């Protein structure tokens, strides 16, 4: 029976017994937790020394991790304000004031920040708004592009490779990005399916989720949906804990959190930090930013870094704060919240003439003094049960003891002996097909819970079909009927594309969930693209059949059953390419409104150049490329061929009066006049005429001669695939998730 050591005696979040998974890596993880010593709050012992003590006491049974960072400096160049005077180069060089404004300025967001922390601890970054808290967390979590950040971040003295960091760490964003229609339990279960390896049986994944629900203290909300503005769901504090749960399901070694308590009441904030404390105690390093911790929250923190405009103004334990400020000359009054006092003082200094320079300098001296008084022992002490472990080996040993569940599979193959293990932590916990399956399942479940969305979509297609059916009711084969048929096809085919615009918000709403999940390798981007296509396809079939059924017979289209089948296929292909095109756009545009504007404009151009309004040979040469790019062109030509491919069918009848002038080429009014005149002058009634315009003549007149209908269908389908591939590349390039 395993029980996680509670941070406090009054801990109400009793942890479930998980004896059934005791034999697994997970069971070991939780077993190890009970062995981890709770560090005394306010212990000023440096990281290296506390490690020594752990080993010497024989107390530390988990593999130790030390994260250290040195001289982190991050500059950004701030673009100068737009000043029309800068446009004149001569003035710019002559006038020093203008020259000053024209030059790009460099802003230092982090200035030589150093520190270290170890597993079992929570390190909190504090400071006023804009002091650089999030930036420091980003720097530590490798969310700043390589060339831009100076300084080093090391784990156990070794620089972390980006690929490795992705596997062993998690980053919890400030916003709770969750699927609103899934319950807490389902949300965590999907996270388990993404992050835990296939080799772990489903029953054990379920146990992990249940243990996590208890660990997070959200048992009462387990069956409740997450909710959003339109649907009542769990509370803000519970959401926060679910967000954290998603990212710790695989039990990362490093956990970064950007203001996990922001927007929460003090009780919820305390609960969240208590959860984090437990995670740390299970052998993780927790680093988070926080605005103003309450007294109780402060009691759970081990190390603090106070920032002021990118500089460190205090680095140490909460317990040392009073001594630090007393020695600085601003003692903290009794009964005053230590961090509140410190933050107020920093703010006051920031507003004063000298700024925080004095405090920054004092902190440097203080750090020096601390270093001198605690001579640093080597990182891995000789008495360590894991002597000379490389970082990879330390991680492997940690995994074999239950941490980092997603890596367990490979390490199990490699053997758990820490000296010989060669770590091959896979970048992703699961093969691609599992990811696609899980993503599709989640997406379908979410859609099933919102049937109104599909209902609205099918209703809009059926209503459009119905309106078209009544307007173009039973068209005949007269020349007028031919004209109307052309109009119907052009309108119907472009409508297909317009109704696809509703695919736009799908990805835009999910984008940040996708970015959060892929940033730390929950699944591959390609899996997301494939599952997106797979999930959307069945609904496209429904829509195609509904539209074809409402219009085919009502309009009186030709071709019998095979004609109907092809009509259905080309509508489906149009929906496919249209939704792919819109999906691609959703990966490029930043907002739904802008997306709709672009979709409407581009589809209008597609229609303009489709060949309906203007024949291909009348389109200017410099626009002809747009004709071939037009998504409407191919389905339009395909349905025309489907309709007018019968060369024996006659659409215009008449008599040929003159040898060289077929009546069919004359305007309709002229034809009727001529026929009337001829029949009058002959004194006979013309009862039988020859066929002057067949279906193939119409196709020729419309310029539909280059491609067969099957080729048009093929190109339409291919366009769909092309845009899905483009969508993949936009995801690849657009979701790097790193600051420059
Ligand atoms: N790309 C950038 N260009 C210029 N300034 C930037 C850029 N990114 C961030 N900053 C500035 O850097 C400072 C630190 O930002 P950061 O988000 O780290 O602050 P913070 O302490 O987390 O603030 P908050 O508590 O409000 O979230 C802010 O003044 C911000 O405006």
XYZ file of C-alpha atoms and ligand atoms in Angstrom:
771
model
C 0.000 0.000 0.000
C 1.466 3.319 -1.009
C 0.586 6.730 0.190
C 2.035 10.010 -0.906
C 3.479 12.014 1.943
C 1.184 14.930 2.558
C 2.671 18.359 2.759
C 0.597 19.188 5.778
C -1.223 17.256 8.425
C -4.490 18.948 7.655
C -4.293 17.673 4.133
C -7.793 16.932 3.035
C -6.789 15.359 -0.233
C -6.327 11.820 0.878
C -4.493 9.816 -1.722
C -5.872 6.645 -3.041
C -4.175 3.416 -2.314
C -2.795 1.988 -5.460
C -1.532 -1.342 -4.374
C -2.691 -2.931 -7.617
C -0.107 -1.005 -9.596
C 2.557 -1.441 -6.993
C 4.578 -3.778 -9.112
C 4.620 -1.375 -12.050
C 6.834 1.588 -12.599
C 3.967 3.749 -11.428
C 3.707 1.816 -8.251
C 7.395 2.301 -7.692
C 7.046 5.977 -8.334
C 4.518 6.342 -5.579
C 6.506 4.061 -3.304
C 9.555 6.228 -3.740
C 7.550 9.250 -2.837
C 7.176 8.058 0.725
C 10.943 7.924 0.985
C 11.498 11.478 0.027
C 12.365 13.727 2.877
C 10.453 16.911 3.244
C 12.978 19.706 3.331
C 12.594 22.036 6.220
C 11.006 25.267 5.132
C 13.530 27.996 5.431
C 16.472 25.661 5.229
C 19.207 27.786 3.788
C 21.326 24.759 2.896
C 22.643 25.055 -0.641
C 21.533 22.458 -3.118
C 24.840 20.593 -3.248
C 25.082 20.338 0.478
C 21.566 19.080 0.945
C 22.293 16.384 -1.620
C 25.318 15.336 0.390
C 23.273 15.066 3.523
C 20.703 12.950 1.733
C 23.331 10.521 0.590
C 25.217 10.443 3.834
C 22.031 9.767 5.749
C 21.212 7.010 3.276
C 17.892 8.785 3.132
C 17.714 9.730 -0.479
C 16.576 6.842 -2.588
C 15.465 8.648 -5.687
C 18.054 9.789 -8.196
C 18.999 13.365 -7.454
C 18.545 16.134 -9.952
C 19.966 19.614 -9.765
C 18.933 22.307 -12.178
C 21.346 25.192 -12.301
C 21.305 28.295 -14.428
C 24.068 30.816 -14.844
C 24.102 34.353 -16.151
C 20.919 34.081 -18.146
C 20.655 37.192 -20.261
C 17.979 37.862 -22.793
C 17.821 40.969 -24.951
C 15.203 41.907 -27.469
C 15.397 44.677 -29.984
C 12.515 47.070 -29.781
C 11.443 48.547 -33.051
C 11.528 52.337 -33.146
C 8.254 54.219 -33.279
C 7.079 54.994 -36.759
C 8.255 58.553 -37.410
C 7.741 60.016 -40.866
C 10.922 62.067 -40.378
C 12.869 58.806 -40.535
C 11.805 58.447 -44.129
C 14.193 61.190 -45.204
C 17.721 59.797 -44.990
C 19.478 63.156 -45.072
C 17.540 64.570 -42.151
C 17.954 61.294 -40.320
C 21.749 61.563 -40.378
C 21.889 65.290 -39.678
C 19.448 65.516 -36.788
C 20.792 63.624 -33.731
C 17.337 63.405 -32.153
C 15.890 61.775 -35.234
C 18.926 59.509 -35.546
C 18.290 58.413 -31.976
C 14.652 57.468 -32.609
C 15.506 55.721 -35.878
C 17.940 53.276 -34.288
C 16.464 49.995 -33.002
C 16.804 49.814 -29.221
C 17.791 46.820 -27.184
C 15.723 45.960 -24.147
C 17.147 43.620 -21.554
C 14.441 41.336 -20.235
C 16.794 39.135 -18.196
C 20.091 40.390 -16.844
C 22.599 37.790 -15.613
C 20.146 35.668 -13.681
C 21.682 32.722 -11.838
C 20.401 30.142 -9.413
C 19.886 26.490 -8.725
C 17.263 24.158 -7.409
C 16.833 20.447 -6.925
C 14.231 17.724 -6.998
C 11.836 17.835 -4.092
C 11.762 21.619 -4.160
C 9.508 24.321 -5.469
C 11.347 27.324 -6.763
C 9.137 30.383 -7.111
C 9.886 33.418 -9.255
C 8.349 36.591 -7.857
C 8.194 40.197 -8.926
C 5.905 42.958 -10.033
C 4.057 42.725 -13.316
C 6.564 43.048 -16.161
C 9.561 42.184 -13.983
C 10.453 39.204 -16.184
C 8.939 36.241 -14.340
C 7.408 34.579 -17.393
C 10.533 35.331 -19.385
C 12.714 33.542 -16.840
C 10.389 30.529 -16.802
C 10.505 30.504 -20.612
C 14.293 30.690 -20.558
C 14.540 27.726 -18.202
C 11.962 25.732 -20.142
C 13.870 26.209 -23.409
C 11.125 28.350 -24.866
C 13.520 31.026 -26.085
C 15.300 30.498 -29.396
C 18.888 29.353 -29.016
C 20.739 32.342 -30.388
C 18.704 34.854 -28.396
C 19.382 33.590 -24.873
C 22.823 33.912 -23.341
C 24.009 31.917 -20.347
C 23.581 28.266 -19.473
C 20.898 26.010 -18.100
C 22.183 22.679 -16.854
C 20.709 19.606 -15.282
C 23.205 17.769 -13.094
C 25.944 19.837 -14.636
C 25.100 18.865 -18.211
C 23.535 21.053 -20.837
C 20.132 19.700 -21.740
C 19.436 18.871 -25.360
C 16.160 20.306 -26.568
C 14.870 16.864 -27.538
C 15.644 15.426 -24.121
C 14.099 18.386 -22.326
C 10.858 17.892 -24.220
C 10.651 14.352 -22.940
C 11.552 14.927 -19.308
C 9.778 18.221 -18.727
C 6.361 19.796 -18.868
C 5.259 23.394 -19.127
C 1.901 24.456 -17.725
C 0.672 27.628 -19.373
C -1.202 30.421 -17.678
C -4.420 29.716 -19.582
C -6.462 26.593 -19.091
C -6.701 25.253 -22.603
C -9.042 22.314 -22.413
C -11.832 20.726 -24.453
C -14.980 22.182 -22.888
C -17.274 19.238 -23.505
C -15.094 16.525 -21.983
C -15.317 15.565 -18.337
C -12.344 15.890 -16.012
C -11.848 12.135 -16.046
C -12.021 11.920 -19.849
C -9.612 14.827 -20.220
C -7.045 13.147 -18.002
C -7.633 9.772 -19.638
C -6.894 11.207 -23.074
C -3.750 12.790 -21.672
C -2.787 9.368 -20.290
C -3.374 7.763 -23.675
C -1.134 10.335 -25.339
C 1.645 10.466 -22.798
C 1.831 6.949 -21.384
C 3.299 4.194 -23.526
C 1.224 1.605 -25.362
C 2.946 -1.124 -23.372
C 1.185 0.073 -20.236
C -2.199 -1.696 -20.111
C -5.311 0.431 -20.224
C -6.279 -0.694 -16.737
C -3.039 0.761 -15.385
C -3.565 3.991 -17.268
C -6.999 4.197 -15.654
C -5.451 3.629 -12.251
C -2.926 6.356 -12.930
C -5.746 8.738 -13.824
C -7.687 7.846 -10.693
C -4.586 8.303 -8.522
C -3.975 11.652 -10.180
C -7.570 12.774 -9.632
C -7.087 12.105 -5.942
C -3.665 13.697 -5.910
C -5.146 16.812 -7.509
C -8.074 16.828 -5.091
C -10.724 16.895 -7.823
C -12.555 13.661 -7.018
C -15.903 15.480 -6.686
C -15.521 17.058 -10.118
C -14.289 13.922 -11.911
C -17.518 13.328 -13.841
C -18.261 16.991 -14.540
C -17.548 18.575 -17.922
C -14.843 21.228 -18.106
C -17.344 23.752 -19.498
C -16.973 27.150 -21.125
C -18.927 30.401 -21.452
C -21.945 28.565 -22.835
C -21.806 25.428 -20.697
C -21.571 25.307 -16.934
C -18.602 23.262 -15.838
C -16.005 22.903 -13.111
C -14.648 25.830 -11.070
C -11.585 27.911 -11.959
C -9.430 26.249 -9.296
C -10.439 22.808 -10.518
C -9.640 23.774 -14.100
C -6.192 24.879 -13.013
C -5.601 21.533 -11.357
C -6.863 19.636 -14.424
C -4.445 21.659 -16.576
C -1.615 20.714 -14.259
C -2.799 17.101 -14.216
C -2.596 16.857 -18.006
C 1.020 17.912 -17.967
C 2.130 15.741 -15.089
C 0.363 12.548 -16.123
C 3.704 11.080 -17.269
C 5.409 12.380 -14.131
C 8.006 14.714 -15.608
C 11.312 15.383 -13.879
C 11.096 19.107 -14.568
C 7.838 20.989 -14.220
C 7.530 24.646 -15.234
C 4.426 26.645 -14.483
C 3.615 30.192 -15.471
C 1.511 31.714 -12.697
C -0.443 28.594 -11.799
C -2.357 30.473 -9.103
C -3.345 33.570 -11.031
C -7.050 34.323 -10.873
C -7.658 31.871 -8.026
C -8.962 32.631 -4.560
C -6.505 32.021 -1.756
C -7.911 28.594 -0.827
C -7.783 27.348 -4.431
C -4.296 28.809 -4.835
C -3.162 26.989 -1.722
C -4.657 23.716 -2.990
C -2.842 24.110 -6.309
C 0.520 24.782 -4.686
C -0.035 21.887 -2.335
C -0.475 19.648 -5.378
C 2.763 21.054 -6.791
C 4.524 20.380 -3.527
C 3.521 16.743 -3.751
C 4.754 16.533 -7.305
C 8.087 17.967 -6.202
C 8.247 15.496 -3.371
C 7.769 12.645 -5.797
C 11.198 13.543 -7.180
C 10.520 16.417 -9.570
C 11.883 19.918 -9.784
C 9.045 22.447 -9.813
C 9.684 25.988 -10.994
C 6.861 28.473 -11.160
C 6.119 32.148 -11.275
C 3.718 33.600 -8.765
C 2.366 37.088 -8.087
C 1.715 37.390 -4.368
C 1.798 34.157 -2.398
C -0.270 34.048 0.767
C 1.368 33.136 4.057
C 0.212 29.512 3.701
C 1.461 29.255 0.123
C 4.799 30.730 1.134
C 5.118 27.897 3.636
C 5.181 25.424 0.736
C 7.889 27.180 -1.282
C 11.547 26.242 -0.923
C 13.445 28.784 -2.971
C 12.533 32.263 -4.100
C 13.885 34.515 -6.798
C 12.647 38.100 -6.744
C 13.036 39.968 -10.015
C 12.946 43.650 -10.756
C 13.110 44.722 -14.393
C 15.044 41.618 -15.315
C 17.531 41.781 -12.393
C 17.695 39.462 -9.395
C 16.985 41.413 -6.232
C 16.721 38.432 -3.909
C 17.535 34.765 -4.239
C 17.173 32.413 -1.311
C 14.722 30.681 0.959
C 11.553 32.291 2.356
C 13.038 31.936 5.853
C 16.036 34.099 4.969
C 13.930 36.992 3.738
C 13.739 38.782 7.125
C 17.500 38.564 7.667
C 18.209 39.741 4.145
C 16.027 42.820 4.437
C 17.223 43.598 7.945
C 20.802 43.571 6.727
C 19.803 45.665 3.745
C 18.410 48.216 6.172
C 14.696 47.697 5.675
C 13.611 45.190 8.293
C 10.286 43.455 7.721
C 7.842 44.536 10.445
C 6.480 41.746 12.588
C 3.142 40.258 11.507
C 3.663 41.514 7.993
C 3.531 39.128 5.036
C 7.190 38.754 4.049
C 6.691 38.582 0.303
C 4.142 41.379 0.275
C 6.617 43.589 2.137
C 9.430 42.654 -0.221
C 7.346 43.300 -3.326
C 6.120 46.643 -1.983
C 9.664 47.694 -1.151
C 10.916 46.685 -4.604
C 8.082 48.616 -6.220
C 8.887 51.645 -4.078
C 12.564 51.473 -5.033
C 11.678 51.081 -8.709
C 9.815 54.368 -8.492
C 12.634 56.170 -6.666
C 15.502 58.086 -8.253
C 18.183 55.473 -7.520
C 15.964 52.581 -8.528
C 16.709 49.082 -7.297
C 20.441 49.343 -8.011
C 21.293 49.328 -4.301
C 19.226 46.217 -3.687
C 20.693 44.456 -6.720
C 24.228 45.171 -5.510
C 23.384 44.128 -1.978
C 21.946 40.857 -3.234
C 25.162 40.174 -5.195
C 27.228 40.658 -2.068
C 24.836 38.530 -0.046
C 25.122 35.703 -2.597
C 28.922 35.956 -2.481
C 28.857 35.769 1.282
C 26.628 32.704 1.170
C 28.949 31.013 -1.308
C 31.984 31.709 0.846
C 30.407 30.348 3.991
C 29.186 27.146 2.262
C 32.133 25.749 0.325
C 30.494 23.822 -2.475
C 31.010 20.069 -2.430
C 31.097 18.176 -5.741
C 27.718 17.584 -7.309
C 27.769 13.788 -7.018
C 29.294 12.848 -3.703
C 31.584 9.811 -3.438
C 29.193 8.161 -1.019
C 26.434 8.338 -3.604
C 24.810 5.033 -4.504
C 24.997 6.321 -8.106
C 28.598 7.431 -8.516
C 29.621 9.131 -11.743
C 26.215 9.000 -13.341
C 25.869 10.896 -16.548
C 22.682 12.860 -16.909
C 21.230 10.247 -19.246
C 22.011 7.540 -16.763
C 20.505 9.527 -13.927
C 17.351 9.970 -15.972
C 17.330 6.278 -16.849
C 17.743 5.344 -13.212
C 14.963 7.719 -12.308
C 12.704 6.173 -14.920
C 13.450 2.686 -13.732
C 12.364 3.801 -10.288
C 9.039 4.944 -11.619
C 9.502 8.457 -12.871
C 8.786 9.699 -16.326
C 6.283 7.063 -17.261
C 6.430 7.744 -20.996
C 10.047 6.711 -21.113
C 9.502 3.540 -19.162
C 9.040 1.377 -22.184
C 12.449 1.918 -23.688
C 14.239 1.808 -20.421
C 12.630 -1.475 -19.527
C 14.331 -2.852 -22.617
C 17.584 -1.239 -21.705
C 17.588 -2.693 -18.234
C 17.271 -0.785 -15.014
C 20.869 -0.970 -13.868
C 21.938 2.584 -13.853
C 25.584 2.106 -14.694
C 25.012 0.255 -17.910
C 21.732 1.619 -19.133
C 21.950 3.414 -22.400
C 19.037 5.753 -22.439
C 16.966 5.855 -25.563
C 14.005 7.835 -24.389
C 11.638 7.959 -27.339
C 10.550 11.392 -28.459
C 6.922 10.232 -28.448
C 5.305 7.779 -26.086
C 3.234 6.071 -28.753
C 3.371 5.107 -32.412
C 1.567 7.326 -34.869
C -1.492 5.155 -35.325
C -2.256 5.215 -31.602
C -1.984 8.994 -31.638
C -4.346 9.232 -34.621
C -6.797 6.873 -32.944
C -6.755 8.812 -29.668
C -7.009 12.206 -31.351
C -9.913 11.046 -33.512
C -11.679 9.530 -30.521
C -11.330 12.745 -28.551
C -12.457 14.919 -31.410
C -15.505 12.749 -32.128
C -16.477 12.647 -28.465
C -16.239 16.418 -28.265
C -18.365 16.802 -31.436
C -20.920 14.241 -30.228
C -21.469 16.368 -27.168
C -22.292 19.336 -29.421
C -24.698 17.805 -31.987
C -26.138 21.237 -32.722
C -22.980 22.161 -34.637
C -23.405 19.371 -37.180
C -27.176 19.960 -37.169
C -26.678 23.576 -38.213
C -24.279 22.533 -40.929
C -26.540 19.920 -42.480
C -29.520 22.272 -42.190
C -27.662 24.983 -44.092
C -26.772 22.545 -46.893
C -30.311 21.136 -47.121
C -31.884 24.620 -47.081
C -29.502 25.775 -49.834
C -30.333 22.640 -51.820
C -34.051 23.221 -51.270
C -33.894 26.852 -52.425
C -31.921 25.847 -55.517
C -34.359 23.003 -56.194
C -37.360 25.343 -56.113
C -35.661 28.074 -58.170
C -34.351 25.670 -60.823
C -37.346 23.319 -60.654
C -37.417 20.695 -63.456
C -35.328 22.449 -66.085
C -36.133 21.479 -69.648
C -33.786 20.897 -72.564
C -34.580 24.117 -74.375
C -31.791 26.621 -75.000
C -33.124 28.567 -72.017
C -33.018 25.413 -69.905
C -29.393 24.928 -70.942
C -28.504 28.428 -69.772
C -30.270 27.840 -66.458
C -28.503 24.541 -65.967
C -25.144 26.284 -66.372
C -26.194 28.847 -63.771
C -27.351 26.144 -61.388
C -24.044 24.260 -61.644
C -21.912 27.347 -61.126
C -23.920 28.403 -58.111
C -24.189 24.917 -56.611
C -20.476 24.208 -56.929
C -19.430 27.491 -55.386
C -21.969 26.981 -52.574
C -20.174 23.762 -51.670
C -17.066 25.800 -50.962
C -18.825 28.542 -49.066
C -20.479 26.089 -46.694
C -17.006 24.729 -45.929
C -16.123 28.019 -44.251
C -17.533 26.601 -41.020
C -14.382 24.442 -40.761
C -12.518 27.650 -39.999
C -13.178 27.972 -36.251
C -12.516 24.269 -35.616
C -8.743 24.574 -35.635
C -8.680 28.190 -34.483
C -10.445 27.109 -31.285
C -8.158 24.148 -30.824
C -4.971 25.884 -31.873
C -3.666 26.666 -28.397
C -4.559 23.221 -27.093
C -2.676 21.796 -30.065
C 0.315 24.047 -29.395
C 0.416 23.146 -25.736
C 0.175 19.442 -26.462
C 2.701 19.319 -29.275
C 5.199 21.623 -27.534
C 6.029 18.775 -25.178
C 5.543 15.907 -27.595
C 2.137 14.588 -26.571
C 1.744 13.560 -30.226
C 3.121 14.255 -33.681
C 1.827 17.141 -35.750
C 1.303 14.772 -38.661
C -0.992 12.645 -36.470
C -3.074 15.714 -35.750
C -3.379 16.578 -39.445
C -4.401 13.039 -40.359
C -6.903 12.691 -37.544
C -8.350 16.101 -38.432
C -8.983 14.848 -41.978
C -10.323 11.468 -40.856
C -12.758 12.961 -38.370
C -14.140 15.510 -40.814
C -14.739 13.020 -43.642
C -17.885 11.127 -42.482
C -19.782 14.380 -42.041
C -18.767 15.412 -45.573
C -20.356 12.212 -46.931
C -23.614 13.065 -45.133
C -23.584 16.599 -46.479
C -22.889 15.446 -50.053
C -25.680 12.888 -50.077
C -28.093 15.411 -48.545
C -27.289 18.055 -51.169
C -27.348 15.619 -54.080
C -30.663 14.128 -52.967
C -32.352 17.510 -52.621
C -31.255 18.810 -56.016
C -30.652 15.991 -58.516
C -34.230 15.001 -59.339
C -35.793 18.320 -58.421
C -33.660 20.237 -60.941
C -34.101 17.447 -63.473
C -30.462 16.592 -63.993
C -29.516 14.070 -66.585
C -27.579 10.830 -66.442
C -29.668 8.315 -64.527
C -28.170 6.412 -61.635
C -24.555 6.589 -62.801
C -24.980 10.319 -63.327
C -26.318 10.630 -59.790
C -23.415 8.639 -58.417
C -20.879 10.854 -60.139
C -22.805 13.955 -59.037
C -22.542 12.717 -55.423
C -18.843 11.983 -55.828
C -17.974 15.383 -57.256
C -19.951 17.123 -54.498
C -18.065 15.063 -51.926
C -14.759 15.922 -53.617
C -15.724 19.607 -53.572
C -16.544 19.453 -49.874
C -13.251 17.665 -49.273
C -11.098 20.152 -51.153
C -13.093 23.088 -49.774
C -12.750 21.959 -46.165
C -9.045 21.220 -46.728
C -8.544 24.696 -48.160
C -10.359 26.321 -45.239
C -8.471 24.152 -42.748
C -5.203 25.268 -44.289
C -6.320 28.892 -43.980
C -7.219 28.317 -40.331
C -3.597 27.362 -39.765
C -2.437 30.657 -41.256
C -4.898 33.325 -40.100
C -4.828 34.605 -36.541
C -8.573 35.116 -36.026
C -11.942 33.802 -37.184
C -13.095 37.179 -38.471
C -10.043 37.660 -40.646
C -10.357 34.048 -41.766
C -13.952 34.541 -42.960
C -13.002 37.694 -44.842
C -10.204 35.895 -46.656
C -12.310 32.800 -47.384
C -15.151 34.867 -48.866
C -12.768 36.915 -51.008
C -10.774 33.974 -52.341
C -13.858 31.887 -53.092
C -15.324 34.828 -55.020
C -12.169 34.897 -57.151
C -12.347 31.142 -57.630
C -15.890 31.544 -58.946
C -14.966 34.479 -61.154
C -12.189 32.509 -62.824
C -14.036 29.182 -62.900
C -15.051 29.604 -66.553
C -18.738 30.292 -65.912
C -18.700 34.077 -65.996
C -15.964 34.368 -68.542
C -14.799 31.739 -70.966
C -11.244 30.496 -70.557
C -10.056 31.932 -73.883
C -11.430 35.346 -72.885
C -9.465 35.446 -69.591
C -6.391 37.716 -69.935
C -3.115 35.780 -70.154
C -1.788 37.236 -66.907
C -4.798 35.862 -64.997
C -4.937 32.468 -66.604
C -2.975 30.889 -63.734
C -5.847 31.806 -61.431
C -8.221 29.940 -63.726
C -6.159 26.771 -63.245
C -5.863 27.404 -59.512
C -9.599 27.889 -59.121
C -11.050 25.189 -56.915
C -14.489 25.840 -58.468
C -13.292 25.266 -62.062
C -12.794 21.497 -61.776
C -16.052 20.468 -60.090
C -17.915 22.896 -62.367
C -16.426 21.335 -65.489
C -17.008 17.855 -64.073
C -20.746 18.392 -63.510
C -21.094 20.009 -66.943
C -19.551 16.951 -68.522
C -21.728 14.697 -66.428
C -24.761 16.568 -67.719
C -23.881 17.281 -71.344
C -21.655 14.367 -72.243
C -24.363 12.645 -74.352
C -23.453 13.735 -77.895
C -26.691 12.346 -79.323
C -28.881 14.444 -77.078
C -30.161 17.547 -78.800
C -30.597 20.866 -77.069
C -31.348 23.158 -80.013
C -33.349 22.115 -83.055
C -33.822 24.065 -86.262
C -33.524 24.036 -90.052
C -30.406 24.978 -91.862
C -31.427 27.700 -94.245
C -28.161 28.759 -95.742
C -25.352 26.436 -96.667
C -22.771 28.144 -94.502
C -24.863 29.521 -91.670
C -26.152 26.979 -89.196
C -29.159 28.287 -87.375
C -27.786 27.108 -84.071
C -25.107 29.769 -84.013
C -27.554 32.623 -84.379
C -29.164 34.315 -81.424
C -32.416 32.699 -80.266
C -34.678 35.613 -81.285
C -33.182 35.684 -84.772
C -33.630 31.931 -85.124
C -37.306 32.021 -84.279
C -37.839 34.977 -86.624
C -36.045 33.214 -89.427
C -37.900 29.969 -88.910
C -41.194 31.891 -88.903
C -40.298 33.792 -92.088
C -39.161 30.672 -93.885
C -42.225 28.660 -92.966
C -44.478 31.578 -93.976
C -42.778 32.122 -97.336
C -42.917 28.426 -98.104
C -46.495 28.258 -97.012
C -45.820 25.120 -94.969
C -45.526 24.265 -91.304
C -42.087 23.027 -90.366
C -42.683 19.990 -88.193
C -39.300 18.308 -88.239
C -35.959 20.031 -87.827
C -32.357 18.885 -87.599
C -30.343 19.034 -84.357
C -28.190 22.123 -84.325
C -26.687 21.981 -80.790
C -25.776 18.774 -79.002
C -24.360 18.306 -75.498
C -20.814 18.235 -76.829
C -21.445 21.512 -78.662
C -22.390 23.103 -75.352
C -19.249 21.765 -73.677
C -17.204 23.175 -76.519
C -18.929 26.557 -76.226
C -18.145 26.576 -72.485
C -14.524 25.721 -73.169
C -14.818 22.386 -71.347
C -12.604 20.388 -73.649
C -9.305 19.853 -71.887
C -10.088 17.381 -69.112
C -12.420 14.433 -68.728
C -14.899 14.468 -65.853
C -12.871 11.804 -64.044
C -9.735 13.897 -64.370
C -11.633 16.857 -62.939
C -12.748 14.677 -60.025
C -9.206 13.471 -59.495
C -7.783 17.015 -59.507
C -10.434 18.187 -57.028
C -9.544 15.335 -54.657
C -5.829 16.014 -55.159
C -6.350 19.668 -54.236
C -7.845 18.446 -50.953
C -4.707 16.456 -50.179
C -2.497 19.314 -51.298
C -4.103 21.728 -48.833
C -3.897 19.176 -46.014
C -0.157 18.889 -46.675
C 0.125 22.676 -46.671
C -1.789 22.677 -43.376
C 0.814 20.309 -41.956
C 3.626 22.646 -42.982
C 1.893 25.668 -41.480
C 1.624 23.732 -38.211
C 5.246 22.750 -38.443
C 6.444 26.290 -39.047
C 3.810 28.211 -37.129
C 3.817 26.413 -33.779
C 7.449 26.554 -32.804
C 6.333 27.983 -29.495
C 9.607 29.756 -28.906
C 10.483 33.384 -28.408
C 13.002 34.881 -30.766
N 9.249 40.808 -27.474
C 9.307 41.769 -26.557
N 9.721 42.990 -26.891
C 9.801 43.961 -25.973
N 9.477 43.803 -24.675
C 9.046 42.612 -24.286
C 8.944 41.515 -25.195
N 8.491 40.437 -24.509
C 8.319 40.841 -23.243
N 8.641 42.136 -23.098
C 8.635 42.924 -21.854
O 9.439 42.251 -20.936
C 8.985 42.474 -19.632
C 8.880 41.169 -18.883
O 7.792 40.418 -19.390
P 7.233 39.153 -18.626
O 6.057 38.654 -19.356
O 8.339 38.210 -18.388
O 6.792 39.807 -17.236
P 6.071 39.137 -16.019
O 6.865 39.472 -14.829
O 5.804 37.706 -16.263
O 4.715 39.961 -16.018
P 3.247 39.497 -15.585
O 3.320 39.239 -14.129
O 2.424 40.694 -15.888
O 2.908 38.297 -16.400
C 7.682 43.227 -19.762
O 7.933 44.578 -19.515
C 7.289 43.013 -21.202
O 6.550 44.097 -21.683
